Amino acid sequence: MIVNEGIARPEGSLIQVQRKLAKTMVRNHTNMISDFQLKQILRLLHDDYQYLGMTISIYDAPDQVKSDRENHGQRYIDDWCYKDALNGTLGGYHKLGNIALFPFNHTVKNPAYRKGLMQLFLIQDLFHEIRHAYQRVHMKRQYNTPYITTDTSGYRSQWIERDANRFAYRMVEKHRQSLNAILGIDFRWNSCWGRFYITIER
């Protein structure tokens, strides 16, 4: 994918240059979902989402997060993301072309459905964070507005989060049958708009 960027000349005027974005890369540290399954799921999205110049890292446990941080510093996980991932308050994160997903921070009460529900939480988080990457590249004006981090209502009130939640919900609902087939899910389920919550239809 080619995107145009404005670069300032020394005299102050702008020139438009084309920059090719790299293909989406995945660093999968989890046994919850295979690389092949992830590639199949990413192919469900429009071509615009395949070339966002981003790297997606997925972790099975806090120890993997710590190890990755020790080996790569802040390359894939910055300070606040690292802290919130380890204290259990963060399921996913996007910043400057890096997406990190921490499905181990989701709680599943019914052990009979644990694997399938954890996979669905992971996919909802993945779609949500990929939408942020899309916003960063294709919706710069809205994406670059001041960000509210103070409380839950402030977080949910801002456009970029509402848009990412809508996108995640829409994609999960649109591709429900494909996701079930790819992941081998054999129970009926529903997702709820605007939050990462899944109900099981018995």
XYZ file of N, CA and C in Angstrom:
606
model
N 0.828 -1.170 0.000
C 0.000 0.000 0.000
C 0.881 1.245 0.000
N 0.471 2.253 -0.764
C 1.212 3.514 -0.854
C 0.409 4.593 -0.151
N 1.040 5.354 0.717
C 0.390 6.502 1.343
C 1.202 7.754 1.044
N 0.510 8.875 0.972
C 1.181 10.150 0.730
C 1.500 10.828 2.049
N 2.676 11.410 2.147
C 3.071 12.154 3.334
C 3.558 13.528 2.929
N 3.176 14.541 3.701
C 3.666 15.886 3.461
C 4.978 16.111 4.200
N 6.017 16.514 3.487
C 7.314 16.792 4.101
C 7.665 18.247 3.848
N 8.067 18.961 4.884
C 8.367 20.390 4.763
C 9.706 20.599 4.065
N 9.721 21.501 3.071
C 10.976 21.941 2.457
C 11.655 22.910 3.413
N 12.944 23.162 3.240
C 13.635 24.133 4.106
C 12.978 25.505 4.090
N 12.403 25.901 2.923
C 11.790 27.230 2.846
C 10.375 27.253 3.404
N 9.880 26.095 3.860
C 8.600 26.080 4.555
C 7.444 25.488 3.779
N 7.531 25.355 2.450
C 6.437 24.767 1.689
C 6.468 23.247 1.831
N 5.372 22.600 1.450
C 5.260 21.153 1.605
C 5.405 20.447 0.267
N 6.053 19.309 0.260
C 6.048 18.434 -0.900
C 5.379 17.133 -0.496
N 4.686 16.517 -1.429
C 4.040 15.238 -1.159
C 4.947 14.115 -1.651
N 5.273 13.181 -0.770
C 6.082 12.040 -1.162
C 5.282 10.770 -0.876
N 5.567 9.739 -1.634
C 4.895 8.476 -1.424
C 5.770 7.562 -0.582
N 5.135 6.872 0.374
C 5.843 5.946 1.240
C 5.097 4.620 1.244
N 5.806 3.558 0.959
C 5.186 2.233 0.958
C 5.215 1.670 2.376
N 4.038 1.267 2.855
C 3.946 0.686 4.190
C 4.251 -0.800 4.128
N 4.937 -1.293 5.135
C 5.323 -2.698 5.187
C 4.115 -3.583 5.498
N 4.211 -4.842 5.138
C 3.166 -5.817 5.445
C 3.107 -6.047 6.951
N 1.900 -6.289 7.436
C 1.695 -6.581 8.847
C 2.487 -7.824 9.255
N 3.236 -7.705 10.347
C 4.039 -8.816 10.858
C 3.455 -9.299 12.189
N 3.570 -10.617 12.449
C 3.042 -11.192 13.686
C 4.158 -11.888 14.451
N 4.263 -11.580 15.753
C 5.171 -12.270 16.670
C 4.280 -13.006 17.678
N 4.021 -14.274 17.407
C 3.060 -15.033 18.195
C 3.772 -15.855 19.262
N 3.591 -15.458 20.538
C 4.210 -16.172 21.657
C 3.204 -17.069 22.383
N 2.015 -17.240 21.815
C 0.966 -17.957 22.529
C 0.653 -19.307 21.885
N 0.230 -20.261 22.712
C -0.259 -21.546 22.221
C -1.773 -21.522 22.026
N -2.390 -20.398 22.363
C -3.837 -20.271 22.291
C -4.340 -20.278 20.852
N -3.503 -19.769 19.945
C -3.882 -19.658 18.548
C -2.613 -19.827 17.712
N -2.714 -20.536 16.608
C -1.527 -20.815 15.801
C -1.234 -19.680 14.822
N -0.017 -19.655 14.304
C 0.337 -18.666 13.284
C -0.570 -18.806 12.066
N -0.866 -20.041 11.681
C -1.725 -20.275 10.519
C -3.124 -19.713 10.757
N -3.679 -19.935 11.947
C -5.004 -19.398 12.271
C -4.992 -17.869 12.244
N -3.931 -17.273 12.803
C -3.833 -15.812 12.799
C -3.793 -15.262 11.378
N -3.045 -15.903 10.499
C -2.969 -15.449 9.111
C -4.330 -15.550 8.433
N -5.047 -16.638 8.709
C -6.388 -16.786 8.141
C -7.323 -15.688 8.636
N -7.234 -15.360 9.912
C -8.103 -14.331 10.493
C -7.759 -12.955 9.944
N -6.482 -12.656 9.820
C -6.082 -11.358 9.263
C -6.541 -11.215 7.816
N -6.607 -12.321 7.078
C -7.065 -12.272 5.684
C -8.556 -11.965 5.571
N -9.302 -12.102 6.664
C -10.717 -11.748 6.643
C -10.912 -10.241 6.491
N -9.901 -9.462 6.881
C -9.997 -8.002 6.830
C -9.642 -7.495 5.445
N -10.085 -6.288 5.151
C -9.813 -5.637 3.866
C -8.312 -5.496 3.647
N -7.911 -5.415 2.380
C -6.490 -5.292 2.040
C -5.810 -4.119 2.737
N -6.561 -3.059 3.020
C -5.978 -1.892 3.704
C -5.366 -2.268 5.050
N -5.853 -3.334 5.662
C -5.377 -3.742 6.986
C -4.170 -4.684 6.900
N -3.839 -5.120 5.691
C -2.705 -6.030 5.525
C -1.374 -5.292 5.444
N -1.427 -4.002 5.114
C -0.200 -3.215 4.903
C -0.280 -1.921 5.707
N -0.137 -2.041 7.001
C -0.164 -0.878 7.888
C 1.195 -0.621 8.532
N 2.204 -1.357 8.102
C 3.545 -1.161 8.655
C 3.614 -1.432 10.137
N 2.885 -2.442 10.608
C 2.831 -2.685 12.044
C 3.285 -4.088 12.389
N 3.639 -4.269 13.649
C 4.035 -5.566 14.191
C 3.087 -5.916 15.334
N 2.520 -7.125 15.281
C 1.590 -7.591 16.304
C 2.299 -8.633 17.164
N 2.378 -8.379 18.471
C 2.975 -9.332 19.422
C 1.881 -9.862 20.339
N 1.824 -11.182 20.505
C 0.807 -11.814 21.340
C 1.502 -12.669 22.395
N 1.046 -12.524 23.647
C 1.718 -13.177 24.778
C 0.753 -14.094 25.531
N 1.286 -15.217 26.005
C 0.515 -16.207 26.757
C 0.491 -15.942 28.258
N 1.538 -15.268 28.762
C 1.691 -15.130 30.212
C 2.598 -13.934 30.531
N 2.498 -13.416 31.761
C 3.358 -12.284 32.149
C 4.847 -12.572 31.980
N 5.279 -13.809 32.211
C 6.700 -14.134 32.073
C 7.209 -13.890 30.662
N 6.363 -14.143 29.669
C 6.752 -13.876 28.286
C 6.909 -12.377 28.034
N 6.037 -11.600 28.643
C 6.122 -10.137 28.519
C 7.436 -9.647 29.128
N 7.761 -10.150 30.310
C 9.009 -9.764 30.975
C 10.221 -10.160 30.138
N 10.203 -11.357 29.594
C 11.315 -11.836 28.788
C 11.494 -10.995 27.522
N 10.395 -10.670 26.870
C 10.465 -9.860 25.648
C 10.997 -8.466 25.956
N 10.590 -7.942 27.088
C 11.065 -6.605 27.494
C 12.563 -6.642 27.791
N 13.016 -7.701 28.447
C 14.446 -7.842 28.750
C 15.287 -7.972 27.474
N 14.746 -8.683 26.489
C 15.486 -8.924 25.250
C 15.432 -7.751 24.262
N 14.317 -7.010 24.269
C 14.120 -5.983 23.243
C 13.865 -4.584 23.796
N 13.922 -4.413 25.106
C 13.675 -3.094 25.679
C 12.275 -2.609 25.336
N 12.149 -1.350 24.931
C 10.846 -0.763 24.622
C 10.486 -0.881 23.140
N 11.177 -1.709 22.406
C 10.909 -1.831 20.970
C 9.466 -2.253 20.689
N 8.934 -3.190 21.474
C 7.580 -3.697 21.248
C 6.600 -3.310 22.355
N 7.104 -2.987 23.542
C 6.241 -2.662 24.677
C 6.841 -1.469 25.416
N 6.102 -0.363 25.479
C 6.655 0.789 26.193
C 6.330 0.702 27.694
N 6.780 1.704 28.462
C 6.718 1.620 29.926
C 5.316 1.426 30.481
N 4.357 2.301 30.060
C 3.022 2.200 30.672
C 2.319 0.922 30.245
N 2.551 0.494 29.000
C 1.957 -0.746 28.514
C 2.490 -1.933 29.312
N 3.780 -1.928 29.558
C 4.428 -3.004 30.311
C 3.837 -3.104 31.721
N 3.697 -1.965 32.370
C 3.166 -1.942 33.733
C 1.724 -2.449 33.774
N 0.868 -1.953 32.865
C -0.543 -2.339 32.869
C -0.752 -3.787 32.433
N 0.121 -4.285 31.551
C 0.023 -5.691 31.153
C 0.298 -6.593 32.345
N 1.267 -6.222 33.174
C 1.640 -7.061 34.310
C 0.692 -6.918 35.493
N 0.016 -5.759 35.608
C -0.905 -5.624 36.740
C -2.328 -6.090 36.398
N -2.507 -6.627 35.182
C -3.772 -7.267 34.829
C -4.845 -6.359 34.287
N -4.523 -5.096 33.970
C -5.549 -4.156 33.542
C -5.568 -3.890 32.039
N -4.731 -4.579 31.274
C -4.624 -4.281 29.842
C -4.750 -5.556 29.012
N -5.695 -5.527 28.043
C -5.858 -6.656 27.140
C -5.143 -6.443 25.817
N -5.023 -5.173 25.409
C -4.374 -4.863 24.146
C -3.889 -3.433 24.107
N -3.017 -3.145 23.141
C -2.312 -1.862 23.107
C -1.835 -1.592 21.685
N -1.916 -0.344 21.248
C -1.353 0.058 19.956
C -0.623 1.392 20.105
N 0.553 1.462 19.532
C 1.279 2.719 19.504
C 2.344 2.669 18.417
N 2.297 3.647 17.521
C 3.346 3.842 16.516
C 3.707 2.558 15.774
N 2.683 1.835 15.345
C 2.935 0.657 14.530
C 3.178 -0.623 15.287
N 3.112 -0.582 16.614
C 3.241 -1.794 17.418
C 1.913 -2.107 18.089
N 1.495 -3.351 17.974
C 0.329 -3.845 18.698
C 0.812 -4.951 19.623
N 0.409 -4.890 20.881
C 0.712 -5.952 21.841
C -0.606 -6.437 22.436
N -0.782 -7.745 22.513
C -2.018 -8.333 23.021
C -1.711 -9.247 24.203
N -2.521 -9.098 25.272
C -2.305 -9.825 26.523
C -3.581 -10.580 26.907
N -3.951 -11.624 26.155
C -5.212 -12.326 26.431
C -5.267 -12.957 27.814
N -4.116 -13.178 28.440
C -4.109 -13.780 29.779
C -4.747 -12.872 30.817
N -4.970 -11.611 30.486
C -5.607 -10.688 31.428
C -7.133 -10.746 31.385
N -7.706 -11.508 30.469
C -9.157 -11.710 30.443
C -9.521 -12.843 31.394
N -10.683 -12.732 32.000
C -11.155 -13.739 32.949
C -12.268 -14.566 32.319
N -12.134 -15.875 32.374
C -13.174 -16.791 31.912
C -13.573 -17.666 33.085
N -14.851 -17.598 33.481
C -15.306 -18.313 34.680
C -15.675 -19.764 34.404
N -16.123 -20.044 33.181
C -16.572 -21.398 32.868
C -15.452 -22.169 32.175
N -14.825 -23.123 32.857
C -13.681 -23.839 32.275
C -14.040 -24.639 31.027
N -15.308 -25.012 30.877
C -15.720 -25.800 29.715
C -15.557 -25.027 28.415
N -15.626 -23.705 28.501
C -15.549 -22.860 27.299
C -14.277 -22.021 27.280
N -13.350 -22.301 28.159
C -12.206 -21.415 28.365
C -11.417 -21.141 27.078
N -10.988 -22.186 26.389
C -10.139 -21.965 25.218
C -10.843 -21.134 24.156
N -12.063 -21.498 23.826
C -12.799 -20.765 22.793
C -13.054 -19.326 23.160
N -13.446 -19.078 24.414
C -13.709 -17.706 24.852
C -12.433 -16.878 24.875
N -11.339 -17.457 25.336
C -10.067 -16.729 25.333
C -9.647 -16.377 23.908
N -9.877 -17.288 22.967
C -9.571 -16.995 21.571
C -10.421 -15.840 21.054
N -11.710 -15.835 21.413
C -12.597 -14.762 20.951
C -12.228 -13.422 21.575
N -11.880 -13.414 22.852
C -11.393 -12.177 23.476
C -10.152 -11.665 22.744
N -9.255 -12.584 22.438
C -8.035 -12.217 21.713
C -8.364 -11.605 20.359
N -9.303 -12.199 19.616
C -9.654 -11.687 18.293
C -10.334 -10.326 18.396
N -11.207 -10.139 19.383
C -11.827 -8.821 19.566
C -10.765 -7.769 19.858
N -9.843 -8.083 20.745
C -8.754 -7.145 21.046
C -7.914 -6.871 19.806
N -7.626 -7.922 19.035
C -6.835 -7.780 17.817
C -7.518 -6.838 16.836
N -8.812 -7.038 16.584
C -9.541 -6.172 15.647
C -9.594 -4.729 16.157
N -9.789 -4.568 17.455
C -9.828 -3.227 18.052
C -8.493 -2.495 17.835
N -7.398 -3.161 18.130
C -6.088 -2.507 18.023
C -5.674 -2.307 16.566
N -6.044 -3.229 15.680
C -5.766 -3.037 14.251
C -6.501 -1.809 13.731
N -7.690 -1.583 14.243
C -8.430 -0.374 13.824
C -7.675 0.881 14.248
N -7.058 0.860 15.431
C -6.245 2.012 15.833
C -5.084 2.220 14.862
N -4.458 1.135 14.418
C -3.377 1.266 13.444
C -3.896 1.858 12.141
N -5.086 1.449 11.732
C -5.718 1.999 10.526
C -6.017 3.484 10.710
N -6.541 3.843 11.881
C -6.811 5.259 12.166
C -5.534 6.084 12.059
N -4.452 5.542 12.600
C -3.176 6.272 12.605
C -2.688 6.582 11.192
N -2.947 5.664 10.253
C -2.484 5.838 8.876
C -3.499 6.579 8.018
N -4.788 6.251 8.153
C -5.804 6.732 7.215
C -6.764 7.770 7.797
N -6.766 7.976 9.100
C -7.674 8.935 9.738
C -6.881 9.820 10.691
N -5.849 10.429 10.172
C -4.877 11.122 11.030
C -5.493 12.256 11.832
N -6.421 13.010 11.229
C -6.992 14.161 11.934
C -7.735 13.708 13.196
N -8.589 12.696 13.055
C -9.323 12.204 14.222
C -8.391 11.492 15.207
N -7.440 10.741 14.670
C -6.550 9.955 15.530
C -5.659 10.847 16.395
N -5.258 11.988 15.871
C -4.302 12.848 16.566
C -4.956 13.873 17.491
N -6.193 13.651 17.878
C -6.827 14.529 18.860
C -6.324 14.175 20.258
N -6.401 15.115 21.217
C -5.931 14.815 22.582
C -6.632 13.586 23.154
N -5.867 12.736 23.822
C -6.377 11.462 24.307
C -6.713 11.542 25.788
N -7.862 10.966 26.178
C -8.319 10.986 27.573
C -7.975 9.649 28.224
N -7.247 9.683 29.315
C -6.853 8.437 29.991
C -7.321 8.384 31.446
N -8.064 9.412 31.886
C -8.323 9.550 33.322
C -9.276 8.530 33.914
N -10.363 8.200 33.208
C -11.326 7.258 33.771
C -12.008 6.486 32.651
N -12.819 5.504 33.029
C -13.460 4.638 32.039
C -14.416 5.404 31.140
N -15.232 6.300 31.720
C -16.194 7.050 30.906
C -15.482 7.985 29.936
N -14.395 8.587 30.369
C -13.618 9.442 29.477
C -13.006 8.652 28.342
N -12.472 7.492 28.671
C -11.885 6.612 27.668
C -12.921 6.227 26.621
N -14.098 5.811 27.063
C -15.123 5.325 26.136
C -15.812 6.445 25.372
N -15.694 7.671 25.829
C -16.398 8.781 25.176
C -15.690 9.292 23.934
N -14.408 9.008 23.777
C -13.662 9.589 22.670
C -13.843 8.812 21.370
N -13.777 9.553 20.274
C -14.104 8.998 18.967
C -13.241 7.800 18.615
N -11.929 7.861 18.826
C -11.069 6.768 18.358
C -11.392 5.447 19.056
N -11.810 5.502 20.326
C -12.164 4.270 21.035
C -13.548 3.773 20.619
N -14.506 4.685 20.465
C -15.825 4.258 19.988
C -15.723 3.636 18.603
N -14.935 4.258 17.743
C -14.758 3.745 16.388
C -14.089 2.365 16.402
N -13.057 2.196 17.219
C -12.367 0.905 17.294
C -13.272 -0.172 17.876
N -14.095 0.181 18.862
C -15.043 -0.778 19.427
C -16.089 -1.193 18.397
N -16.618 -0.192 17.650
C -17.598 -0.500 16.608
C -16.997 -1.432 15.563
N -15.760 -1.135 15.146
C -15.099 -1.951 14.131
C -14.917 -3.391 14.625
N -14.418 -3.547 15.843
C -14.190 -4.889 16.393
C -15.502 -5.667 16.451
N -16.543 -5.015 16.938
C -17.855 -5.670 17.019
C -18.355 -6.063 15.633
N -18.251 -5.127 14.689
C -18.732 -5.379 13.329
C -17.988 -6.539 12.672
N -16.670 -6.580 12.836
C -15.872 -7.635 12.215
C -16.139 -9.007 12.852
N -16.287 -9.028 14.178
C -16.569 -10.294 14.855
C -17.929 -10.833 14.413
N -18.924 -9.941 14.313
C -20.252 -10.374 13.889
C -20.261 -10.774 12.417
N -19.628 -9.987 11.577
C -19.594 -10.270 10.143
C -18.933 -11.604 9.834
N -17.867 -11.915 10.565
C -17.073 -13.107 10.265
C -17.288 -14.237 11.278
N -18.432 -14.219 11.944
C -18.718 -15.205 12.993
C -18.504 -16.643 12.505
N -19.105 -17.007 11.379
C -18.996 -18.381 10.891
C -17.557 -18.737 10.517
N -16.859 -17.797 9.875
C -15.467 -18.045 9.502
C -14.595 -18.203 10.741
N -14.819 -17.358 11.752
C -14.038 -17.445 12.988
C -14.277 -18.789 13.680
N -15.543 -19.211 13.731
C -15.849 -20.517 14.341
C -15.117 -21.645 13.614
N -15.104 -21.563 12.282
C -14.447 -22.615 11.491
C -12.934 -22.588 11.685
N -12.352 -21.407 11.654
C -10.895 -21.282 11.796
C -10.441 -21.740 13.178
N -11.188 -21.349 14.210
C -10.790 -21.630 15.587
C -11.327 -22.967 16.107
N -12.249 -23.587 15.375
C -12.832 -24.847 15.825
C -13.787 -24.669 16.985
N -14.485 -23.539 17.043
C -15.431 -23.269 18.135
C -16.747 -23.969 17.826
N -17.243 -24.739 18.798
C -18.443 -25.536 18.568
C -19.613 -25.132 19.467
N -19.566 -23.949 20.070
C -20.699 -23.453 20.847
C -21.189 -22.145 20.230
N -22.449 -21.805 20.473
C -23.020 -20.565 19.948
C -22.719 -19.431 20.908
N -22.385 -18.268 20.373
C -21.973 -17.145 21.208
C -22.430 -15.829 20.589
N -22.472 -14.813 21.417
C -22.777 -13.443 20.980
C -21.768 -12.500 21.589
N -21.404 -11.465 20.843
C -20.575 -10.403 21.404
C -21.466 -9.194 21.661
N -21.051 -8.341 22.570
C -21.819 -7.151 22.918
C -21.093 -5.919 22.412
N -21.814 -5.025 21.721
C -21.197 -3.853 21.135
C -20.611 -2.952 22.224
N -19.443 -2.388 21.912
C -18.867 -1.361 22.769
C -18.047 -1.872 23.930
N -17.969 -3.186 24.093
C -17.145 -3.725 25.170
C -16.670 -5.114 24.757
N -15.617 -5.568 25.357
C -15.106 -6.887 25.061
C -15.769 -7.890 26.010
N -16.952 -8.273 25.650
C -17.750 -9.163 26.489
C -18.450 -10.164 25.589
N -18.452 -11.411 25.941
C -19.066 -12.444 25.109
C -20.033 -13.248 25.941
N -21.239 -13.445 25.403
C -22.222 -14.292 26.068
C -22.355 -15.590 25.275
N -22.560 -16.680 25.978
C -22.712 -17.981 25.340
C -24.197 -18.285 25.181
N -24.580 -18.679 23.975
C -25.948 -19.128 23.738
C -25.990 -20.640 23.896
N -26.680 -21.107 24.891
C -26.723 -22.557 25.163
C -27.746 -23.242 24.257
